[in-house]
């Protein structure tokens, strides 16, 4: 009969199912036997609240979380930056709800092992049962360490029991103390990642475990309105980098592709606007999305050569992480594309074509032009970094005589292993020189 098969209730009206013939069955089997998507995993914070005004819900969230976890009778540690801009109103809001809190102020700069150890000591001495981090990447990464060590440490907690490279790298065996992350900068995306990156002398080290994913992330764009121009530039370019690198990495997946590309578009259309007018709330919303999407992407795919270098350079130069990423991003794209068009295309044309197509999509996303070339995309990034007033790496003290050691250390980083092409020492040197 030529009458179509009845449409199941779950199918849209325009969709009908035909009985497969033998040829169709054979073709279907062939397709099913050749998967095109590598298996992947996606993990993030248990709960996320996004939008203007969501930070007003923090006291209620704390009550709900601490009552559920059985620590409502213990003080809450607030980890924040050096000022009281965010901590003072939060303490008042918590006090109004009968919640006792203790505040730890992180000193300025990147998070360090000393900072985290001091915060852990304060939380332990006050018998804190939960942690709220409110601020930039430094308070959030510090707060993650505190929440982890509160439940996994000994009677005298030692951060170094759990740190990689400089510590004993013991795995966490218990869930972390209840942890709420409230970012006030739009860049690191640390509120949805499972690790903390800390400076330990002249190097950066990590503490990581799936248990370190926050219980709740509260992303309120209104909290970012007070960011000065240089912080807006550094964090915004970090956020954009954390969307770009996972998108072109060798470990992307369909979910991170969709998220990172949306983040690239949000950052491209709004970073200049947020930099030029910090009170532009629509632009701030976009940059918060860019940061959030970057955090989701880097946590579930790999990064690349920019972040491969940034850890080593951060430890050497003690410069803002976002500024380092900004200085490197366009030149990383230039070097990667040259390698893909040259030696990779000669050795593996299919792989080169796949990654170059991603750089073409990236160029279209940042320029807003469907006709944009890869080179025009790189030119757009160079102009953005310049417009945002971000200096080269030489401004922060990098010298050519540092290159060899920086390259040797950076090649071992996990981020470098996510780069779409394994770069030679000569290519990495070219990237550093261009970023000076």
Short mmCIF file of C-alpha atoms in Angstrom, two decimals:
data_model
loop_
_atom_site.label_atom_id
_atom_site.label_comp_id
_atom_site.label_asym_id
_atom_site.label_seq_id
_atom_site.Cartn_x
_atom_site.Cartn_y
_atom_site.Cartn_z
CA UNK A 1 0.00 0.00 0.00
CA UNK A 2 1.11 3.59 -0.64
CA UNK A 3 -0.66 4.80 2.52
CA UNK A 4 1.88 6.19 5.01
CA UNK A 5 2.30 4.46 8.34
CA UNK A 6 0.32 6.04 11.19
CA UNK A 7 2.20 8.87 12.92
CA UNK A 8 3.11 8.15 16.56
CA UNK A 9 1.76 10.72 19.00
CA UNK A 10 5.27 11.94 19.80
CA UNK A 11 6.12 12.82 16.19
CA UNK A 12 5.49 16.30 14.74
CA UNK A 13 2.68 16.65 12.24
CA UNK A 14 5.06 16.99 9.29
CA UNK A 15 6.92 13.79 10.15
CA UNK A 16 5.88 10.29 9.09
CA UNK A 17 7.61 6.97 9.57
CA UNK A 18 8.09 4.73 6.56
CA UNK A 19 8.69 0.99 6.82
CA UNK A 20 12.40 0.44 6.08
CA UNK A 21 13.13 -1.87 3.16
CA UNK A 22 16.13 -4.21 3.10
CA UNK A 23 18.39 -1.61 1.49
CA UNK A 24 17.43 0.99 4.07
CA UNK A 25 18.14 -1.45 6.88
CA UNK A 26 21.56 -2.27 5.44
CA UNK A 27 22.43 1.43 5.04
CA UNK A 28 21.20 2.23 8.55
CA UNK A 29 23.31 -0.56 9.99
CA UNK A 30 26.37 0.73 8.16
CA UNK A 31 25.82 4.23 9.51
CA UNK A 32 25.18 3.01 13.05
CA UNK A 33 28.37 0.92 12.93
CA UNK A 34 30.45 4.04 12.25
CA UNK A 35 29.88 6.63 14.99
CA UNK A 36 31.02 10.15 14.20
CA UNK A 37 30.83 11.57 17.74
CA UNK A 38 33.40 10.55 20.31
CA UNK A 39 31.94 9.71 23.73
CA UNK A 40 31.95 12.71 26.03
CA UNK A 41 31.01 13.76 29.55
CA UNK A 42 29.61 17.08 30.77
CA UNK A 43 29.77 18.28 34.36
CA UNK A 44 28.96 21.61 35.97
CA UNK A 45 27.70 23.25 39.15
CA UNK A 46 24.67 21.51 40.63
CA UNK A 47 22.54 24.65 40.24
CA UNK A 48 23.00 27.99 38.48
CA UNK A 49 21.02 31.21 38.91
CA UNK A 50 21.64 33.82 36.20
CA UNK A 51 20.25 37.32 35.86
CA UNK A 52 20.03 40.78 37.31
CA UNK A 53 18.96 40.67 40.97
CA UNK A 54 19.70 36.96 41.55
CA UNK A 55 22.31 37.84 44.21
CA UNK A 56 19.45 38.94 46.49
CA UNK A 57 18.52 35.25 46.79
CA UNK A 58 21.81 34.28 48.46
CA UNK A 59 20.51 34.25 52.08
CA UNK A 60 17.62 31.96 51.11
CA UNK A 61 20.00 29.72 49.16
CA UNK A 62 22.35 29.48 52.15
CA UNK A 63 19.48 28.50 54.45
CA UNK A 64 18.23 25.87 52.03
CA UNK A 65 21.68 24.40 51.45
CA UNK A 66 22.92 24.37 55.04
CA UNK A 67 19.66 22.93 56.40
CA UNK A 68 19.80 20.16 53.82
CA UNK A 69 23.44 19.39 54.67
CA UNK A 70 22.96 19.60 58.45
CA UNK A 71 25.27 22.56 59.14
CA UNK A 72 22.76 25.39 59.59
CA UNK A 73 23.94 25.93 63.18
CA UNK A 74 27.52 26.70 62.07
CA UNK A 75 28.90 30.01 60.80
CA UNK A 76 29.36 30.60 57.08
CA UNK A 77 32.75 31.70 55.75
CA UNK A 78 32.58 34.53 53.20
CA UNK A 79 35.66 34.64 50.96
CA UNK A 80 35.95 37.94 49.11
CA UNK A 81 38.41 40.49 47.73
CA UNK A 82 40.36 43.10 49.64
CA UNK A 83 37.47 45.60 49.91
CA UNK A 84 34.11 45.39 51.70
CA UNK A 85 32.16 46.39 48.59
CA UNK A 86 30.47 43.01 48.29
CA UNK A 87 31.04 41.42 51.68
CA UNK A 88 29.49 44.16 53.84
CA UNK A 89 26.00 44.09 52.24
CA UNK A 90 26.14 40.30 52.13
CA UNK A 91 26.96 40.07 55.86
CA UNK A 92 24.04 42.41 56.59
CA UNK A 93 21.67 40.35 54.44
CA UNK A 94 22.75 37.11 56.10
CA UNK A 95 22.50 38.61 59.60
CA UNK A 96 18.95 39.76 58.87
CA UNK A 97 18.10 36.09 58.25
CA UNK A 98 19.82 34.90 61.42
CA UNK A 99 22.88 33.51 59.62
CA UNK A 100 26.23 34.04 61.35
CA UNK A 101 29.17 34.72 59.04
CA UNK A 102 32.94 35.22 59.16
CA UNK A 103 34.76 37.16 56.42
CA UNK A 104 38.12 36.39 54.86
CA UNK A 105 39.56 39.11 52.61
CA UNK A 106 41.93 37.88 49.92
CA UNK A 107 44.80 40.28 49.22
CA UNK A 108 45.00 41.70 45.70
CA UNK A 109 46.42 39.73 42.79
CA UNK A 110 46.16 36.11 41.75
CA UNK A 111 45.17 33.40 44.27
CA UNK A 112 48.10 31.83 46.13
CA UNK A 113 48.69 28.82 48.33
CA UNK A 114 49.34 31.17 51.25
CA UNK A 115 45.99 32.91 50.71
CA UNK A 116 44.12 29.61 50.58
CA UNK A 117 45.90 28.26 53.66
CA UNK A 118 45.04 31.40 55.66
CA UNK A 119 41.37 31.15 54.63
CA UNK A 120 41.29 27.47 55.63
CA UNK A 121 42.78 28.30 59.03
CA UNK A 122 40.15 31.01 59.64
CA UNK A 123 37.29 28.70 58.62
CA UNK A 124 38.60 25.88 60.81
CA UNK A 125 39.12 28.06 63.90
CA UNK A 126 35.55 29.37 63.59
CA UNK A 127 34.03 25.94 62.91
CA UNK A 128 32.49 27.17 59.66
CA UNK A 129 30.17 24.70 57.97
CA UNK A 130 29.66 26.34 54.58
CA UNK A 131 31.47 28.74 52.25
CA UNK A 132 30.34 31.63 50.05
CA UNK A 133 32.88 33.08 47.61
CA UNK A 134 31.94 36.49 46.24
CA UNK A 135 34.37 38.31 43.98
CA UNK A 136 36.64 37.57 41.04
CA UNK A 137 38.56 34.41 40.28
CA UNK A 138 40.79 34.77 43.34
CA UNK A 139 38.00 34.50 45.98
CA UNK A 140 36.19 31.78 44.01
CA UNK A 141 39.28 29.58 43.57
CA UNK A 142 40.24 30.20 47.21
CA UNK A 143 36.72 29.36 48.38
CA UNK A 144 36.76 26.05 46.50
CA UNK A 145 39.92 25.01 48.35
CA UNK A 146 38.40 25.95 51.71
CA UNK A 147 35.20 23.99 51.05
CA UNK A 148 37.21 20.93 50.01
CA UNK A 149 39.66 20.92 52.91
CA UNK A 150 36.97 21.58 55.57
CA UNK A 151 35.51 18.12 55.01
CA UNK A 152 38.56 16.21 53.75
CA UNK A 153 41.39 17.55 55.90
CA UNK A 154 42.69 16.24 59.20
CA UNK A 155 42.18 17.92 62.57
CA UNK A 156 44.92 20.32 61.49
CA UNK A 157 44.01 20.78 57.82
CA UNK A 158 46.86 21.06 55.34
CA UNK A 159 46.17 22.36 51.83
CA UNK A 160 49.35 20.67 50.59
CA UNK A 161 47.78 17.24 51.19
CA UNK A 162 45.68 17.88 48.09
CA UNK A 163 47.75 20.12 45.80
CA UNK A 164 49.28 18.78 42.61
CA UNK A 165 53.00 19.23 41.77
CA UNK A 166 54.05 20.91 45.05
CA UNK A 167 51.87 18.82 47.38
CA UNK A 168 50.87 15.23 48.03
CA UNK A 169 47.98 15.24 45.49
CA UNK A 170 45.71 13.12 47.67
CA UNK A 171 42.24 12.66 46.14
CA UNK A 172 39.18 14.01 47.91
CA UNK A 173 37.18 11.21 49.52
CA UNK A 174 34.26 13.23 50.91
CA UNK A 175 31.93 15.80 49.45
CA UNK A 176 33.03 19.37 50.01
CA UNK A 177 31.36 21.66 52.51
CA UNK A 178 28.34 23.46 50.99
CA UNK A 179 29.74 26.05 48.58
CA UNK A 180 28.09 28.96 46.77
CA UNK A 181 30.10 30.83 44.13
CA UNK A 182 29.12 34.41 43.25
CA UNK A 183 31.38 35.90 40.55
CA UNK A 184 31.65 39.68 40.34
CA UNK A 185 33.89 39.75 37.27
CA UNK A 186 33.03 38.35 33.85
CA UNK A 187 36.06 36.33 32.92
CA UNK A 188 37.41 33.30 34.80
CA UNK A 189 34.26 31.17 34.75
CA UNK A 190 35.56 29.54 37.94
CA UNK A 191 32.03 29.27 39.33
CA UNK A 192 31.40 26.23 37.09
CA UNK A 193 34.78 24.46 37.11
CA UNK A 194 36.10 21.64 39.28
CA UNK A 195 39.56 23.00 40.04
CA UNK A 196 41.42 25.85 41.67
CA UNK A 197 44.62 27.31 40.23
CA UNK A 198 46.99 28.83 42.79
CA UNK A 199 50.37 30.53 42.63
CA UNK A 200 53.03 28.67 44.58
CA UNK A 201 56.16 30.77 44.34
CA UNK A 202 57.19 30.98 40.68
CA UNK A 203 54.74 28.39 39.42
CA UNK A 204 51.01 27.77 39.24
CA UNK A 205 49.58 24.60 40.70
CA UNK A 206 46.15 23.06 40.81
CA UNK A 207 43.81 21.31 43.18
CA UNK A 208 41.09 19.49 41.30
CA UNK A 209 38.29 17.01 41.85
CA UNK A 210 34.67 16.69 40.65
CA UNK A 211 33.56 17.30 44.25
CA UNK A 212 34.93 20.86 43.92
CA UNK A 213 32.15 21.90 41.54
CA UNK A 214 30.06 24.49 43.43
CA UNK A 215 26.67 23.52 44.81
CA UNK A 216 25.24 26.80 43.53
CA UNK A 217 26.56 29.44 41.14
CA UNK A 218 24.86 32.85 41.30
CA UNK A 219 25.70 35.04 38.29
CA UNK A 220 24.26 38.54 38.69
CA UNK A 221 25.43 40.95 35.94
CA UNK A 222 24.61 43.88 38.21
CA UNK A 223 27.58 42.93 40.41
CA UNK A 224 29.96 43.53 37.48
CA UNK A 225 28.96 47.17 36.93
CA UNK A 226 31.66 48.45 39.29
CA UNK A 227 34.56 46.82 37.42
CA UNK A 228 37.17 49.36 36.23
CA UNK A 229 38.12 49.48 32.56
CA UNK A 230 41.36 47.52 32.85
CA UNK A 231 39.69 44.69 34.79
CA UNK A 232 36.81 44.68 32.29
CA UNK A 233 39.34 44.29 29.47
CA UNK A 234 41.46 41.60 31.13
CA UNK A 235 38.60 39.47 32.38
CA UNK A 236 36.58 39.92 29.20
CA UNK A 237 39.43 38.83 26.97
CA UNK A 238 40.06 35.87 29.29
CA UNK A 239 36.39 34.90 28.91
CA UNK A 240 36.60 35.19 25.13
CA UNK A 241 39.79 33.09 25.08
CA UNK A 242 38.07 30.43 27.19
CA UNK A 243 35.36 30.16 24.55
CA UNK A 244 37.72 30.27 21.55
CA UNK A 245 40.22 27.65 22.71
CA UNK A 246 37.72 24.88 23.55
CA UNK A 247 35.94 25.51 20.22
CA UNK A 248 39.10 24.87 18.19
CA UNK A 249 40.62 22.31 20.58
CA UNK A 250 41.22 18.65 19.78
CA UNK A 251 38.77 17.59 22.50
CA UNK A 252 35.63 19.57 21.71
CA UNK A 253 32.23 17.87 21.65
CA UNK A 254 28.80 18.84 20.29
CA UNK A 255 27.69 20.37 23.60
CA UNK A 256 30.81 22.48 24.17
CA UNK A 257 30.73 23.49 20.47
CA UNK A 258 27.27 25.01 20.85
CA UNK A 259 28.07 26.68 24.16
CA UNK A 260 31.49 28.05 23.23
CA UNK A 261 30.29 29.44 19.89
CA UNK A 262 27.43 31.24 21.66
CA UNK A 263 29.98 32.64 24.13
CA UNK A 264 32.24 33.84 21.31
CA UNK A 265 29.35 35.71 19.72
CA UNK A 266 28.30 37.29 23.04
CA UNK A 267 31.83 38.43 23.83
CA UNK A 268 32.48 39.71 20.32
CA UNK A 269 29.41 41.90 20.25
CA UNK A 270 29.69 43.30 23.77
CA UNK A 271 33.25 43.49 25.12
CA UNK A 272 34.01 46.81 23.46
CA UNK A 273 30.68 48.21 24.67
CA UNK A 274 31.31 47.08 28.27
CA UNK A 275 34.84 48.50 28.14
CA UNK A 276 33.71 51.86 26.79
CA UNK A 277 30.67 52.18 29.07
CA UNK A 278 30.81 50.16 32.27
CA UNK A 279 27.19 51.05 33.09
CA UNK A 280 25.90 49.33 29.93
CA UNK A 281 23.95 46.56 31.64
CA UNK A 282 23.06 44.74 28.40
CA UNK A 283 26.76 44.52 27.54
CA UNK A 284 27.56 43.35 31.06
CA UNK A 285 24.92 40.62 30.72
CA UNK A 286 26.52 39.43 27.49
CA UNK A 287 29.97 39.35 29.09
CA UNK A 288 28.60 37.36 32.04
CA UNK A 289 27.21 34.87 29.54
CA UNK A 290 30.55 34.79 27.71
CA UNK A 291 32.33 34.07 30.99
CA UNK A 292 29.80 31.44 32.05
CA UNK A 293 29.93 29.70 28.67
CA UNK A 294 33.73 29.82 28.74
CA UNK A 295 33.79 28.15 32.16
CA UNK A 296 31.40 25.44 30.98
CA UNK A 297 33.47 24.89 27.84
CA UNK A 298 36.92 24.71 29.41
CA UNK A 299 35.61 22.39 32.13
CA UNK A 300 34.32 19.92 29.56
CA UNK A 301 36.77 20.26 26.66
CA UNK A 302 40.43 21.23 26.57
CA UNK A 303 42.03 24.62 26.10
CA UNK A 304 45.12 25.33 23.98
CA UNK A 305 48.48 27.07 23.65
CA UNK A 306 47.28 30.37 25.15
CA UNK A 307 46.45 28.71 28.46
CA UNK A 308 49.39 26.35 28.00
CA UNK A 309 51.61 29.41 28.27
CA UNK A 310 49.51 31.40 30.76
CA UNK A 311 50.25 29.22 33.79
CA UNK A 312 54.01 29.40 33.31
CA UNK A 313 53.96 33.10 32.44
CA UNK A 314 51.67 33.89 35.38
CA UNK A 315 54.12 32.33 37.80
CA UNK A 316 57.06 34.11 36.18
CA UNK A 317 55.57 37.56 35.62
CA UNK A 318 52.86 37.73 38.33
CA UNK A 319 50.75 39.57 35.74
CA UNK A 320 46.93 39.40 35.49
CA UNK A 321 45.91 36.09 33.94
CA UNK A 322 43.48 37.78 31.56
CA UNK A 323 46.12 40.22 30.31
CA UNK A 324 48.47 37.33 29.49
CA UNK A 325 45.71 35.52 27.60
CA UNK A 326 44.76 38.69 25.73
CA UNK A 327 48.34 39.31 24.61
CA UNK A 328 48.65 35.75 23.28
CA UNK A 329 45.22 35.01 21.76
CA UNK A 330 45.43 36.56 18.26
CA UNK A 331 49.01 35.35 17.77
CA UNK A 332 48.11 31.82 18.86
CA UNK A 333 45.45 31.82 16.14
CA UNK A 334 47.99 33.10 13.57
CA UNK A 335 50.58 30.43 14.42
CA UNK A 336 48.01 27.61 14.59
CA UNK A 337 46.48 28.54 11.24
CA UNK A 338 49.90 28.76 9.56
CA UNK A 339 50.80 25.30 10.87
CA UNK A 340 47.44 23.87 9.75
CA UNK A 341 47.75 25.35 6.27
CA UNK A 342 51.37 24.22 5.96
CA UNK A 343 52.77 21.07 7.48
CA UNK A 344 49.49 19.64 8.82
CA UNK A 345 47.76 20.00 5.44
CA UNK A 346 50.66 18.18 3.79
CA UNK A 347 50.61 15.30 6.31
CA UNK A 348 46.88 15.01 7.09
CA UNK A 349 44.68 17.08 4.76
CA UNK A 350 41.44 15.93 6.40
CA UNK A 351 42.50 17.00 9.89
CA UNK A 352 43.79 20.33 8.60
CA UNK A 353 40.51 20.99 6.78
CA UNK A 354 38.48 20.16 9.90
CA UNK A 355 40.34 22.61 12.14
CA UNK A 356 40.60 25.33 9.50
CA UNK A 357 36.81 25.13 9.09
CA UNK A 358 36.53 25.88 12.80
CA UNK A 359 38.78 28.91 12.46
CA UNK A 360 36.59 30.08 9.57
CA UNK A 361 33.49 29.71 11.76
CA UNK A 362 35.33 31.61 14.49
CA UNK A 363 36.10 34.44 12.05
CA UNK A 364 32.45 34.65 11.02
CA UNK A 365 31.35 34.69 14.67
CA UNK A 366 33.64 37.51 15.81
CA UNK A 367 33.26 39.73 12.73
CA UNK A 368 29.56 39.10 12.18
CA UNK A 369 30.27 38.60 8.46
CA UNK A 370 29.43 35.35 6.68
CA UNK A 371 32.15 36.15 4.16
CA UNK A 372 34.92 36.64 6.73
CA UNK A 373 38.22 34.83 6.20
CA UNK A 374 40.42 33.34 8.89
CA UNK A 375 42.87 36.20 8.43
CA UNK A 376 40.11 38.77 8.93
CA UNK A 377 39.12 37.01 12.14
CA UNK A 378 42.68 37.30 13.44
CA UNK A 379 42.81 40.97 12.41
CA UNK A 380 39.60 41.56 14.37
CA UNK A 381 41.15 40.00 17.50
CA UNK A 382 44.33 42.06 17.17
CA UNK A 383 42.21 45.23 16.90
CA UNK A 384 40.08 44.25 19.90
CA UNK A 385 43.11 43.70 22.14
CA UNK A 386 44.53 47.06 21.02
CA UNK A 387 41.21 48.86 21.54
CA UNK A 388 41.01 47.45 25.07
CA UNK A 389 44.42 48.88 25.89
CA UNK A 390 46.08 45.57 26.76
CA UNK A 391 49.90 45.79 26.47
CA UNK A 392 52.22 43.09 25.18
CA UNK A 393 54.03 40.59 27.40
CA UNK A 394 57.21 42.71 27.32
CA UNK A 395 55.34 45.32 29.37
CA UNK A 396 55.01 42.76 32.18
CA UNK A 397 58.72 41.91 32.14
CA UNK A 398 59.05 38.99 29.71
CA UNK A 399 62.45 38.91 27.97
CA UNK A 400 63.65 36.92 24.98
CA UNK A 401 66.14 35.10 27.19
CA UNK A 402 63.15 33.70 29.13
CA UNK A 403 61.63 32.05 26.06
CA UNK A 404 63.44 28.70 26.19
CA UNK A 405 62.56 28.01 29.84
CA UNK A 406 58.98 29.23 29.39
CA UNK A 407 58.50 26.96 26.38
CA UNK A 408 60.03 23.93 28.09
CA UNK A 409 57.72 24.29 31.11
CA UNK A 410 54.62 25.16 29.09
CA UNK A 411 54.89 22.17 26.76
CA UNK A 412 54.13 19.91 29.73
CA UNK A 413 50.86 21.62 30.62
CA UNK A 414 47.55 19.86 30.07
CA UNK A 415 46.19 22.91 28.25
CA UNK A 416 48.96 22.77 25.63
CA UNK A 417 47.94 19.21 24.86
CA UNK A 418 44.49 20.48 23.81
CA UNK A 419 45.87 22.72 21.06
CA UNK A 420 44.53 21.72 17.61
CA UNK A 421 48.10 21.16 16.40
CA UNK A 422 51.22 20.19 18.35
CA UNK A 423 53.45 23.23 17.92
CA UNK A 424 57.23 23.06 17.55
CA UNK A 425 59.59 25.05 19.76
CA UNK A 426 60.18 27.36 16.80
CA UNK A 427 56.44 28.00 16.39
CA UNK A 428 56.01 28.59 20.12
CA UNK A 429 58.92 31.02 20.03
CA UNK A 430 57.25 32.88 17.16
CA UNK A 431 54.05 33.17 19.20
CA UNK A 432 55.86 34.61 22.22
CA UNK A 433 57.82 37.04 20.06
CA UNK A 434 54.63 38.28 18.36
CA UNK A 435 53.00 38.76 21.78
CA UNK A 436 55.80 40.93 23.17
#
